[in-house]
Amino acid sequence: MRRLCAIAIGLIAVLACSQQSPQHAQATEPETGQWALAIHGGAGNIPRDLPTEERDAYIAGLTVALDRGVAVLDGGGTALDAVEKVVLTLEENEHFNAGRGAVFTHEGRHELDAAIMDGSDRSCGSVAGVTTVRNPIHLARLVMERSPHVFMAGPGAEAFAVSMGLEPVDNSFFDTQKRRDQLDRALREEQERAGLGTVGAVALDRAGHLAAATSTGGLTNKRWGRIGDVPVIGAGTFADDASCALSATGQGEQFIRHTVTGSVAARVELVGMDLEQAAHQVLFEVLRPGDGGLIGVSRAGKLVLLYSTPAMLRGLADASGRREISIWE
Amino acid sequence: MRRLCAIAIGLIAVLACSQQSPQHAQATEPETGQWALAIHGGAGNIPRDLPTEERDAYIAGLTVALDRGVAVLDGGGTALDAVEKVVLTLEENEHFNAGRGAVFTHEGRHELDAAIMDGSDRSCGSVAGVTTVRNPIHLARLVMERSPHVFMAGPGAEAFAVSMGLEPVDNSFFDTQKRRDQLDRALREEQERAGLGTVGAVALDRAGHLAAATSTGGLTNKRWGRIGDVPVIGAGTFADDASCALSATGQGEQFIRHTVTGSVAARVELVGMDLEQAAHQVLFEVLRPGDGGLIGVSRAGKLVLLYSTPAMLRGLADASGRREISIWE
């Protein structure tokens, strides 16, 4: 990961040019009534000469997560169960910036955010700034299904987790050496930096319902209880059977300011735009080059994976048998 | 306020009928290039036989806040300064559920949320769950202007406030007997209940820029670090010169789930709908009867104040000399 950061500045110039004619797009249109799934492990500056073992770890992690989601959907399970399972699997994998392996805050701790949304009735659950919950995406689901609320933060959210029977973990459970090294470097340079690896998933199930889930450790060296776009419904996470399901990754502040996933869905629902066109417009005409990426699935099962960064860790699968894991284009 | 709650259940039946042909709408269209301002002090079940002293206190509070916003705008000040001033004035007034006079949480404390957004560049700032900041709306503005972030929560947000030179107040600063009585009753009945009085403002300034601000103490007897729609950009608060500025009040979970202010703005910007039509559609066709209300101003200076509850504390003014304070229709 050190090398990723080291070459980030050099890539800015590349980005500034490459975004003029964005080519980082994938789309597939399975038959209606079938299932479809897209997942991401974060968008950012991943060098093409990434050490083999690191690349293999990303690909293995995405593969396992994709497989688990596919198993749910192919077996007739719900989109909601599929996206939770995918994100929970990535939270458990220390290579991704969510759950174990999350980046460190300025104070050398971890504060995790997550959200899940069920497109069938727009029910949703978000948690922010939790420090003792092993799987924030599961807590987000409990907020959605077992509380009258949709958004909980900090110690209150943790008390709710305990009341739901979740065993708290010590905050050090999330520690990894790679992330500590990133914090040490960020502290020396006195800046917060993006921790590549927000994770997310979107799915259409056989019953025709959509769902989205996103989870993150946020920014290395973040301060002041910063909350990013992940738990903000309509920013980093959104699902509505009337339009699409979306999960974003990137510069959280930009995704909040431009209500990114809500704006994409509005283009689909209100203007009748194709999901790919809608996502493309928001990512490349509203946001700035390099701000990030998003994955989406339409109610017809069309999958869209778009990013304005050099790379996005991602995967897709659908009932037609298509199955892909990718990092660069 | 006891009486407000006491008759709330009785009003539900009225609500269920009255929403079929909503008549609670106000709209005015001043000349382009002029200023316009709308403010609210919460929507809910305010009985028409409200004690005179209570009604007078609401009207006096709204009048002072409106006057201060008008002074900013009429003097050529910015929409951003005007909405901050209005909301700060209402936070200082103990009759409204924001700042001093905020409702109590389950634990007998106060956790405040606020957000502000500048339509000229969609910059924004939100704070959630702050307990020691006298004017959360001012902290939201500092988050927007003096940090790289847009959303901060809890102790982190309070540490940021101190770093910005804000003097912390003891949480008991927000205590009032009326709100303590409400908590005692809610605890006996073992339920959370809406504390009427989220406050907000939207404005168009002479330079043609829009801004919105919202602040709240949330729900009486709330638990688990619950965050409502107020600090969620695109739910309770939104501003964009390309469309409109909006501030909402009501059942926060519904406003998050339906990305209410973002959805209204999308109808204006993407579909070309009139602001009043857009707000009406979301409030009466997307949301449930009785969910709440919202105020908005278009870039042409059209003011919209809509609610699906029996009443909304509100005021409006514009450069043509129009000036109104209302509770019921």
XYZ file of C-alpha atoms in Angstrom:
658
model
C 0.000 0.000 0.000
C 2.968 2.340 0.501
C 3.670 2.201 -3.182
C 0.061 3.020 -3.977
C 0.363 6.278 -2.128
C 3.853 7.036 -3.370
C 2.744 7.215 -6.968
C -0.588 8.885 -6.304
C 0.645 12.367 -7.114
C 2.105 11.232 -10.382
C -1.235 9.819 -11.395
C -3.084 13.082 -10.908
C -1.835 14.389 -14.228
C -2.843 11.177 -15.935
C -6.258 11.430 -14.359
C -6.794 14.992 -15.445
C -6.438 13.862 -19.048
C -7.959 10.427 -18.929
C -11.289 11.673 -17.646
C -12.051 13.606 -20.772
C -13.008 10.436 -22.547
C -13.869 8.060 -19.748
C -13.492 4.471 -20.752
C -13.729 2.817 -17.382
C -17.189 1.387 -17.826
C -18.707 -2.061 -17.806
C -22.311 -2.879 -18.486
C -24.227 -6.062 -18.923
C -27.911 -6.709 -19.471
C -29.148 -10.063 -18.211
C -32.683 -11.245 -18.821
C -35.433 -9.782 -16.701
C -36.483 -11.960 -13.802
C -32.977 -13.202 -13.209
C -30.514 -12.191 -10.509
C -27.510 -9.892 -10.811
C -24.759 -8.814 -8.418
C -21.950 -6.269 -8.454
C -19.389 -5.713 -5.701
C -16.535 -3.285 -5.055
C -13.560 -3.055 -2.752
C -12.776 0.611 -3.332
C -11.631 2.880 -6.155
C -8.295 4.657 -6.211
C -4.748 4.790 -7.417
C -3.722 1.185 -7.710
C -0.453 0.901 -9.666
C -0.334 -1.628 -12.447
C 2.915 -2.964 -11.074
C 1.226 -3.855 -7.787
C 3.186 -6.687 -6.100
C 1.745 -10.005 -7.175
C 0.914 -11.142 -3.649
C -1.087 -7.967 -3.020
C -2.963 -8.262 -6.301
C -3.685 -11.908 -5.602
C -4.987 -11.062 -2.124
C -7.422 -8.518 -3.549
C -8.603 -10.909 -6.236
C -8.986 -13.773 -3.782
C -10.944 -11.567 -1.376
C -13.271 -10.310 -4.082
C -13.732 -13.840 -5.417
C -14.792 -15.275 -2.068
C -17.176 -12.373 -1.451
C -18.673 -12.632 -4.931
C -19.119 -16.391 -4.535
C -21.009 -15.935 -1.277
C -23.337 -13.388 -2.823
C -23.891 -15.568 -5.870
C -24.755 -18.515 -3.647
C -27.468 -16.478 -1.944
C -28.975 -15.162 -5.173
C -28.647 -18.324 -7.205
C -30.373 -20.200 -4.392
C -33.337 -17.857 -4.585
C -32.289 -15.720 -1.600
C -32.968 -12.017 -1.284
C -30.901 -9.164 -2.670
C -30.763 -7.851 0.901
C -29.191 -11.049 2.231
C -26.779 -11.135 -0.709
C -25.408 -7.611 -0.260
C -25.086 -8.056 3.499
C -23.222 -11.329 3.006
C -20.839 -9.841 0.436
C -20.021 -6.806 2.569
C -19.678 -8.864 5.745
C -17.235 -11.154 3.933
C -15.147 -8.160 2.859
C -15.300 -6.699 6.397
C -13.768 -9.951 7.657
C -10.932 -9.707 5.111
C -8.100 -7.562 6.446
C -7.021 -6.435 2.975
C -10.038 -4.150 2.657
C -10.707 -0.901 4.526
C -13.832 -2.077 6.348
C -14.191 -4.110 9.525
C -10.900 -5.838 10.370
C -8.189 -4.056 8.380
C -9.906 -0.672 8.673
C -7.621 2.360 8.620
C -6.583 4.178 11.799
C -7.948 7.531 12.969
C -5.699 10.385 14.081
C -5.934 9.019 17.643
C -4.775 5.563 16.533
C -8.203 3.965 16.766
C -10.862 2.818 14.315
C -14.262 4.390 13.647
C -16.414 2.458 11.221
C -19.394 3.507 9.088
C -21.859 1.322 7.166
C -25.279 1.407 5.539
C -27.731 -1.012 3.991
C -30.915 -0.320 2.043
C -33.766 -2.516 0.857
C -35.167 -1.318 -2.449
C -38.491 -3.081 -1.952
C -39.716 -0.491 0.554
C -36.789 1.925 0.897
C -36.206 0.786 4.440
C -32.617 1.477 5.426
C -30.148 1.394 8.289
C -26.920 3.320 8.860
C -24.274 3.391 11.562
C -21.439 5.874 11.959
C -18.412 6.081 14.197
C -18.769 2.647 15.781
C -15.624 1.307 17.444
C -16.556 -2.029 19.030
C -18.788 -3.685 16.441
C -17.084 -6.426 14.456
C -19.446 -6.228 11.484
C -20.889 -2.747 11.060
C -22.965 -3.887 8.074
C -24.791 -6.352 10.281
C -25.457 -3.633 12.840
C -26.795 -1.402 10.042
C -29.203 -4.181 9.153
C -30.322 -4.466 12.780
C -30.883 -0.697 12.888
C -33.078 -1.107 9.823
C -35.045 -4.111 11.004
C -35.032 -3.970 14.791
C -35.270 -0.278 15.658
C -37.651 2.548 14.795
C -34.667 4.531 13.478
C -32.505 4.486 10.365
C -29.271 6.134 11.546
C -27.320 5.645 14.781
C -23.869 6.839 15.764
C -21.091 6.350 18.293
C -21.579 4.924 21.790
C -25.359 4.954 21.358
C -25.112 2.710 18.308
C -22.769 0.428 20.263
C -25.232 0.220 23.152
C -27.890 -0.748 20.630
C -25.564 -3.450 19.270
C -25.142 -4.901 22.765
C -28.904 -4.779 23.323
C -29.256 -6.819 20.130
C -26.918 -9.472 21.519
C -23.813 -8.597 19.505
C -20.618 -9.385 21.391
C -18.457 -6.236 21.443
C -14.853 -6.526 20.253
C -11.962 -4.479 21.545
C -11.122 -1.680 19.151
C -7.677 -3.276 18.671
C -9.442 -6.167 16.923
C -9.417 -3.995 13.788
C -5.629 -3.326 13.963
C -3.334 -4.424 11.150
C 0.319 -3.544 10.645
C -0.248 -2.264 7.112
C -2.798 0.281 8.320
C -0.600 1.310 11.263
C 2.230 2.018 8.842
C -0.164 4.140 6.781
C -1.127 6.120 9.882
C 2.498 6.672 10.864
C 3.235 8.041 7.428
C 0.082 10.209 7.398
C 0.956 11.605 10.842
C 4.451 12.495 9.640
C 2.986 14.259 6.622
C 0.204 15.784 8.730
C -2.557 14.917 6.361
C -5.553 12.689 6.178
C -5.548 10.333 3.260
C -7.990 8.090 1.569
C -7.744 4.491 2.694
C -8.490 2.580 -0.474
C -11.016 -0.044 0.185
C -14.495 1.086 1.046
C -16.452 -2.033 0.194
C -19.916 -2.404 -1.215
C -22.414 -4.540 -3.063
C -25.612 -4.136 -5.057
C -27.972 -6.904 -6.092
C -31.161 -7.784 -7.901
C -32.804 -10.988 -6.691
C -35.062 -13.456 -8.508
C -38.124 -11.835 -6.933
C -37.196 -8.569 -8.639
C -36.059 -6.693 -5.538
C -32.973 -4.501 -5.280
C -30.628 -3.866 -2.351
C -27.370 -2.042 -1.643
C -24.787 -2.188 1.160
C -21.579 -0.257 1.856
C -19.015 -0.345 4.692
C -15.801 1.531 5.423
C -13.115 2.466 7.893
C -12.986 5.944 6.351
C -9.816 7.986 6.020
C -6.411 7.222 7.512
C -5.608 9.858 10.168
C -9.191 11.166 10.154
C -10.173 13.449 13.039
C -13.126 15.088 14.696
C -15.605 12.259 14.350
C -15.645 12.734 10.581
C -18.486 10.891 8.864
C -18.179 10.216 5.161
C -20.729 9.377 2.489
C -21.123 5.681 3.266
C -23.868 5.944 5.947
C -25.577 8.870 4.236
C -28.519 7.472 2.282
C -28.519 9.117 -1.146
C -24.778 9.832 -0.961
C -22.791 6.577 -0.721
C -25.655 4.079 -0.519
C -29.110 3.866 -2.100
C -31.671 1.312 -3.284
C -35.194 1.619 -4.610
C -37.048 -0.959 -6.702
C -38.452 1.989 -8.672
C -35.014 2.806 -10.096
C -31.798 1.063 -9.059
C -29.425 0.063 -6.260
C -26.099 1.884 -5.888
C -22.966 1.749 -3.732
C -20.226 4.356 -4.068
C -16.573 4.729 -3.096
C -14.297 7.735 -3.222
C -14.000 11.261 -1.843
C -16.850 11.061 0.637
C -17.323 14.798 0.984
C -17.878 15.114 -2.764
C -20.377 12.258 -2.725
C -22.372 13.905 0.096
C -22.297 17.385 -1.435
C -23.567 16.075 -4.762
C -26.004 13.514 -3.256
C -24.450 11.120 -5.763
C -26.456 7.921 -5.485
C -29.706 9.843 -5.032
C -28.920 11.937 -8.107
C -28.213 8.862 -10.224
C -31.466 7.237 -9.079
C -33.420 10.446 -9.754
C -32.133 10.477 -13.323
C -33.316 6.906 -13.778
C -36.679 7.307 -12.048
C -37.692 10.843 -13.004
C -36.004 11.367 -16.380
C -36.124 7.783 -17.604
C -32.404 7.751 -18.239
C -30.616 4.450 -18.680
C -28.720 3.534 -15.478
C -25.347 3.588 -17.203
C -26.009 6.970 -18.774
C -27.244 8.353 -15.439
C -24.253 7.046 -13.495
C -21.909 8.271 -16.186
C -23.391 11.754 -16.143
C -23.089 12.141 -12.370
C -19.628 10.573 -12.117
C -18.071 12.416 -15.062
C -20.078 15.622 -15.442
C -21.112 16.453 -11.871
C -18.171 15.069 -9.874
C -14.537 15.970 -10.447
C -12.107 13.670 -12.242
C -10.669 11.170 -9.777
C -13.402 11.567 -7.166
C -14.180 7.843 -7.129
C -16.474 5.207 -8.488
C -19.773 3.466 -8.061
C -21.524 0.227 -8.812
C -25.175 -0.125 -9.644
C -27.860 -2.517 -10.762
C -31.108 -1.543 -12.447
C -34.439 -3.207 -11.850
C -33.965 -4.911 -15.214
C -30.740 -6.414 -13.875
C -28.354 -4.183 -15.781
C -25.017 -3.958 -13.976
C -22.910 -0.804 -14.112
C -19.412 -0.432 -12.632
C -17.883 2.997 -13.272
C -14.905 4.894 -11.847
C -12.971 8.055 -12.582
C -9.865 6.797 -10.774
C -7.160 4.640 -12.357
C -8.684 1.503 -10.857
C -11.533 0.027 -8.852
C -11.462 -3.355 -7.142
C -14.660 -4.957 -8.382
C -16.591 -7.990 -9.437
C -19.869 -8.896 -11.086
C -21.993 -11.948 -11.724
C -25.437 -12.700 -13.043
C -27.779 -15.567 -13.749
C -26.589 -15.883 -17.346
C -23.307 -17.256 -16.022
C -21.272 -14.117 -16.520
C -18.680 -13.702 -13.789
C -15.799 -11.218 -13.652
C -13.284 -9.898 -11.141
C -11.283 -6.809 -12.203
C -8.939 -4.165 -10.838
C -8.037 -2.062 -13.866
C -10.113 -1.809 -17.045
C -46.799 21.425 25.144
C -48.482 18.773 27.280
C -51.728 19.545 25.608
C -50.117 19.269 22.163
C -49.199 15.693 22.855
C -52.413 14.882 24.652
C -54.496 15.495 21.589
C -52.036 14.109 19.077
C -53.766 10.771 18.805
C -57.107 12.391 18.192
C -55.653 14.305 15.321
C -54.389 11.266 13.500
C -57.871 10.532 12.194
C -58.233 14.110 11.034
C -54.885 13.861 9.303
C -55.756 10.700 7.505
C -58.630 12.515 5.846
C -57.230 15.995 5.461
C -54.280 14.873 3.383
C -56.402 13.710 0.503
C -56.861 17.262 -0.673
C -53.923 19.089 0.843
C -54.564 22.754 1.257
C -51.703 23.714 3.506
C -49.669 25.555 0.888
C -48.327 29.044 0.483
C -46.460 30.351 -2.515
C -45.249 33.738 -3.568
C -43.234 34.838 -6.569
C -41.163 37.979 -6.056
C -39.255 39.618 -8.890
C -36.046 38.012 -10.026
C -32.928 39.570 -8.554
C -34.596 40.327 -5.258
C -34.217 38.515 -1.954
C -36.580 36.043 -0.324
C -36.625 34.200 2.998
C -38.695 31.443 4.583
C -38.285 30.061 8.088
C -39.842 27.272 10.140
C -40.019 26.238 13.772
C -41.318 22.729 13.223
C -44.434 21.010 11.884
C -46.796 18.956 14.009
C -49.973 18.719 15.964
C -50.497 22.186 17.358
C -54.040 22.530 18.752
C -55.992 25.571 17.677
C -56.869 26.275 21.299
C -53.193 26.605 22.179
C -52.857 28.807 25.311
C -52.415 32.408 24.269
C -49.077 32.834 26.025
C -47.669 29.816 24.202
C -48.943 30.997 20.835
C -47.568 34.456 21.477
C -44.170 33.018 22.429
C -43.965 31.093 19.142
C -45.015 34.115 17.132
C -42.607 36.405 18.943
C -39.757 33.948 18.430
C -40.468 33.541 14.740
C -40.816 37.303 14.322
C -37.437 38.086 15.871
C -35.755 35.370 13.793
C -37.441 36.533 10.588
C -36.461 40.150 11.291
C -32.824 39.194 11.727
C -32.775 37.281 8.460
C -34.534 40.116 6.665
C -31.975 42.598 7.989
C -29.159 40.513 6.504
C -30.806 40.090 3.105
C -32.235 43.581 2.799
C -28.796 44.958 3.599
C -27.300 43.021 0.697
C -25.909 40.201 2.857
C -25.619 36.612 1.739
C -28.287 33.930 1.870
C -25.778 31.868 3.858
C -25.428 34.535 6.560
C -29.193 35.004 6.644
C -30.094 31.336 7.201
C -27.372 30.921 9.816
C -28.609 34.018 11.656
C -32.236 32.877 11.591
C -31.444 29.395 12.866
C -29.024 30.663 15.499
C -31.731 33.030 16.756
C -34.185 30.145 17.061
C -31.533 27.969 18.772
C -31.212 30.699 21.413
C -34.992 30.726 21.975
C -36.016 28.066 24.481
C -39.460 27.609 22.959
C -38.014 25.766 19.962
C -36.496 22.287 19.895
C -32.982 23.353 18.860
C -30.130 24.676 20.980
C -31.393 25.817 24.378
C -34.820 24.250 24.853
C -33.853 21.076 22.989
C -35.660 17.913 24.039
C -34.087 15.341 26.375
C -32.680 11.976 25.310
C -33.558 8.729 27.090
C -30.548 9.310 29.363
C -31.786 12.786 30.316
C -29.250 14.636 28.202
C -29.330 16.561 24.928
C -27.817 15.523 21.585
C -28.099 18.139 18.880
C -27.930 17.900 15.076
C -27.597 20.690 12.501
C -26.675 21.306 8.880
C -26.042 24.250 6.582
C -25.582 24.315 2.813
C -24.443 27.001 0.401
C -26.197 26.706 -2.946
C -23.522 28.635 -4.808
C -21.098 25.710 -4.781
C -22.959 22.994 -2.852
C -20.503 23.277 -0.004
C -22.102 22.027 3.201
C -21.479 21.225 6.826
C -23.292 18.896 9.233
C -22.913 17.980 12.873
C -24.678 15.186 14.753
C -24.914 14.198 18.386
C -23.124 17.216 19.813
C -23.721 17.832 23.508
C -21.571 20.820 24.490
C -21.955 23.218 21.563
C -24.274 26.128 22.266
C -25.065 26.832 18.602
C -24.831 23.683 16.494
C -25.667 25.649 13.327
C -22.555 27.766 13.803
C -20.471 24.630 14.274
C -21.982 23.224 11.067
C -20.839 26.345 9.273
C -17.327 25.951 10.696
C -17.282 22.332 9.521
C -18.185 23.611 6.064
C -15.714 26.476 5.925
C -12.851 25.532 8.211
C -12.424 21.780 7.768
C -11.850 19.478 4.817
C -14.962 17.533 5.857
C -18.701 18.022 5.620
C -20.028 15.828 8.457
C -18.757 15.396 12.019
C -20.336 13.670 14.996
C -20.100 13.305 18.757
C -16.982 13.988 20.829
C -14.911 14.444 17.670
C -17.165 17.255 16.492
C -16.938 18.809 19.964
C -13.135 18.644 19.891
C -13.261 20.393 16.523
C -15.505 23.077 18.068
C -12.945 23.690 20.823
C -10.141 23.834 18.264
C -12.138 26.550 16.490
C -12.279 28.579 19.692
C -15.891 27.833 20.653
C -16.404 27.852 24.422
C -18.078 24.569 25.425
C -21.244 24.738 27.500
C -22.317 22.178 30.055
C -24.978 19.891 28.648
C -27.372 21.198 31.318
C -27.278 24.563 29.541
C -29.919 23.125 27.191
C -32.267 22.056 30.047
C -35.756 23.500 30.330
C -38.558 22.364 32.631
C -41.025 21.955 29.768
C -38.743 19.500 27.984
C -37.997 17.627 31.231
C -41.733 17.182 31.779
C -42.002 15.823 28.240
C -39.228 13.317 28.952
C -40.836 12.201 32.215
C -44.075 11.549 30.389
C -42.328 9.774 27.500
C -40.392 7.583 29.957
C -43.621 6.608 31.712
C -45.171 5.719 28.380
C -41.960 4.047 27.199
C -41.915 5.675 23.832
C -39.917 8.174 21.896
C -41.918 11.092 20.663
C -41.384 13.914 18.236
C -40.336 17.149 19.908
C -42.077 19.745 17.814
C -39.690 22.435 16.858
C -36.937 21.483 14.468
C -36.015 24.904 13.125
C -34.848 25.915 9.693
C -34.447 28.657 7.126
C -33.978 29.013 3.381
C -32.993 32.165 1.550
C -32.252 33.749 -1.807
C -29.946 36.767 -1.640
C -29.658 39.789 -3.936
C -26.673 38.184 -5.676
C -28.891 35.272 -6.696
C -27.443 32.660 -4.351
C -29.430 30.170 -2.299
C -28.756 28.679 1.133
C -30.475 26.418 3.664
C -29.952 25.697 7.368
C -31.674 23.342 9.832
C -31.122 22.561 13.527
C -32.805 20.242 16.030
C -32.723 18.517 19.376
C -34.340 15.473 17.772
C -36.830 13.234 19.564
C -37.793 13.294 23.233
C -36.563 10.082 24.883
C -34.413 9.184 21.867
C -31.814 6.463 22.358
C -28.837 4.797 20.775
C -27.230 7.880 19.284
C -30.130 8.236 16.870
C -29.440 10.678 14.035
C -32.398 12.110 12.156
C -32.732 13.767 8.777
C -31.504 17.228 9.744
C -27.746 16.681 9.232
C -28.257 14.377 6.249
C -27.724 16.452 3.120
C -30.513 15.606 0.670
C -32.843 14.470 3.485
C -33.576 17.396 5.847
C -31.339 20.065 4.329
C -30.335 20.964 0.774
C -29.335 23.959 -1.350
C -28.148 24.315 -4.916
C -28.299 27.453 -7.042
C -29.209 25.161 -9.947
C -32.570 24.327 -8.376
C -33.658 25.463 -4.897
C -32.908 25.588 -1.182
C -34.933 23.400 1.208
C -35.258 22.743 4.935
C -37.533 20.005 6.273
C -39.144 19.061 9.567
C -40.991 15.933 10.577
C -40.508 12.181 10.888
C -36.773 12.131 10.252
C -36.612 8.469 9.301
C -39.142 9.030 6.522
C -37.235 12.055 5.253
C -33.977 10.058 5.092
C -35.557 6.997 3.471
C -37.143 9.112 0.758
C -34.189 11.527 0.359
C -36.846 14.222 0.542
C -35.019 17.486 -0.128
C -32.805 15.851 -2.755
C -35.867 14.403 -4.474
C -37.621 17.770 -4.556
C -34.511 19.431 -5.985
C -34.113 16.669 -8.586
C -37.678 17.269 -9.782
C -36.897 20.964 -10.197
C -33.479 20.541 -11.795
C -33.922 17.427 -13.913
C -37.619 17.461 -14.786
C -38.108 21.227 -14.848
C -40.966 21.008 -12.384
C -42.113 24.127 -10.562
C -40.784 24.136 -6.984
C -44.243 24.106 -5.470
C -45.367 21.223 -7.658
C -42.174 19.296 -6.870
C -42.457 19.843 -3.118
C -46.129 18.988 -3.219
C -45.528 15.749 -5.075
C -42.872 14.530 -2.636
C -44.724 15.641 0.498
C -48.156 14.333 -0.486
C -47.492 11.507 -2.948
C -44.186 10.034 -1.755
C -44.383 10.646 2.001
C -47.237 9.521 4.244
C -49.911 11.891 5.513
C -48.693 13.644 8.638
C -44.991 12.967 8.049
C -44.073 16.650 8.291
C -43.379 19.754 6.279
C -40.770 21.671 4.375
C -39.908 25.175 3.298
C -38.178 26.066 0.054
C -37.075 28.899 -2.157
C -36.410 28.652 -5.881
C -33.664 30.491 -7.709
C -36.363 32.835 -9.016
C -37.229 33.653 -5.400
C -40.443 31.663 -5.228
C -41.202 30.711 -1.622
C -42.958 27.455 -0.771
C -44.103 26.416 2.726
C -45.903 23.059 2.771
C -46.924 20.621 5.498
C -49.039 17.511 5.847
C -49.517 18.017 9.595
C -52.228 20.190 11.149
C -49.780 23.052 11.580
C -46.284 24.352 10.939
C -44.679 27.271 12.767
C -43.409 29.407 9.917
C -42.668 32.788 8.442
C -41.768 34.352 5.142
C -40.591 37.678 3.780
C -39.324 39.041 0.508
C -38.076 42.223 -1.087
C -41.553 43.177 -2.306
C -42.484 43.898 1.301
C -44.489 40.751 1.881
C -44.108 39.484 5.422
C -46.076 36.733 7.166
C -45.903 34.668 10.338
C -48.292 31.682 10.568
C -49.028 28.589 12.626
C -52.127 27.082 11.007
C -53.234 27.781 7.449
